[in-house]
Each structure stands twice: as C-alpha cells, then as structure tokens.
XYZ file of C-alpha atoms in Angstrom:
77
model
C 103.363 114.922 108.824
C 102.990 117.539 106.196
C 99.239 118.026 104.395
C 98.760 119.286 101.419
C 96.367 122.487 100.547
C 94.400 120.181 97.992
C 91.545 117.967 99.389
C 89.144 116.670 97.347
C 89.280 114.194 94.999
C 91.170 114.537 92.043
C 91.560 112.290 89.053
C 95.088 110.336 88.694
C 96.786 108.001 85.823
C 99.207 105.408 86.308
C 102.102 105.373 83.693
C 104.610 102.426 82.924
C 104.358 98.261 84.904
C 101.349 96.210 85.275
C 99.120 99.195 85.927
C 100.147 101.362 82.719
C 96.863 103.478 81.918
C 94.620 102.968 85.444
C 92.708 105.985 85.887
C 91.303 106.645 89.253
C 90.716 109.316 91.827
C 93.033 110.399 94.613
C 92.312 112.185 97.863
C 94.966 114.905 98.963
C 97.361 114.393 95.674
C 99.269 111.224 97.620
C 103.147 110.933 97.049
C 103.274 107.160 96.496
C 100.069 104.855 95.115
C 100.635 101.166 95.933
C 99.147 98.326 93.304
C 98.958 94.845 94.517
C 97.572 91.797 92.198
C 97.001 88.594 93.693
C 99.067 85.919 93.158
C 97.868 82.193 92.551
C 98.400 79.617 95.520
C 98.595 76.109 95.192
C 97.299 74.087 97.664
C 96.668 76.837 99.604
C 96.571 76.089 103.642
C 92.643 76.598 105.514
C 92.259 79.805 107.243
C 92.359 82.655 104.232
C 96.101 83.070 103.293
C 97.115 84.984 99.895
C 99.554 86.404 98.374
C 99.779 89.467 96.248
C 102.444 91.258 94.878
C 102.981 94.431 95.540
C 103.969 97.796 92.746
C 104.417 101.638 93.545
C 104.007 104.376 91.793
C 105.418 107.673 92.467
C 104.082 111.368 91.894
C 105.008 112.818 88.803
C 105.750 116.283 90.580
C 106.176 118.266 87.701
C 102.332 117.934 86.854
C 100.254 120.309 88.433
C 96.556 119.917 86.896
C 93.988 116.544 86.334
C 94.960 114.349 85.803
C 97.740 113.881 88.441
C 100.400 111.460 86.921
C 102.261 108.591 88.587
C 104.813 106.469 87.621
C 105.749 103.154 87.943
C 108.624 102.777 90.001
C 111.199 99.447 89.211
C 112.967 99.497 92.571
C 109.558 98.995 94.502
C 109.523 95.407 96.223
C-alpha cells in the first residue's frame, strides 16, 4: 500500500449528491470518502438490523491546499 507524505489532519469538502457542502477533516488526504444515511425499515426484525445507503466521493486531485475537495461520484453503489 502506498502512504502519503501528509499526516495530520486536514480539512476536506464534499461537492455534488446528498452530501454537497460537508466540511470535515481527513487524516492522510484519503482517495475515496464513503457517506452512508440510514434508510427507514418497516417492521424491522429483533436483533439490530439497518440499512443505509451507501455514496463515495472521490479526490479532487488537482487541489493541492485546505480544503481538500471531493466529489460525488454517480457510479458508486
């Protein structure tokens, strides 16, 4: 696995999809940040089960400097 030369925590946007704006911070600069929001269950079965759905977002490469930008990516599951 390849590491990067950055690590501390840096300060990263999401752009675009259900997490358009979300600023947080990042450890290492991270190629791919994965969103998940929980999904309602009806009649949901004893012993914990959810369901969330899941978003990526993808490194914006070409930005260097804070805040590190990341965008939504349409093909993610």
């Amino acid at each position: 696995m390849e590491t990067s030369e950055v690590t501390g925590w840096e300060t990263a946007v999401l752009g675009g999809g259900p997490a358009d704006g979300l600023r947080m911070k990042v450890p290492g600069r991270p190629r791919v940040i994965q969103v998940t929001y929980p999904c309602p269950i009806e009649a949901a079965p004893p012993g914990g089960v959810r369901a969330e759905a899941v978003y990526l977002y993808r490194r914006d490469y070409s930005v260097t400097t804070e805040p590190l930008r990341y965008g939504f990516d349409i093909a993610s599951p």
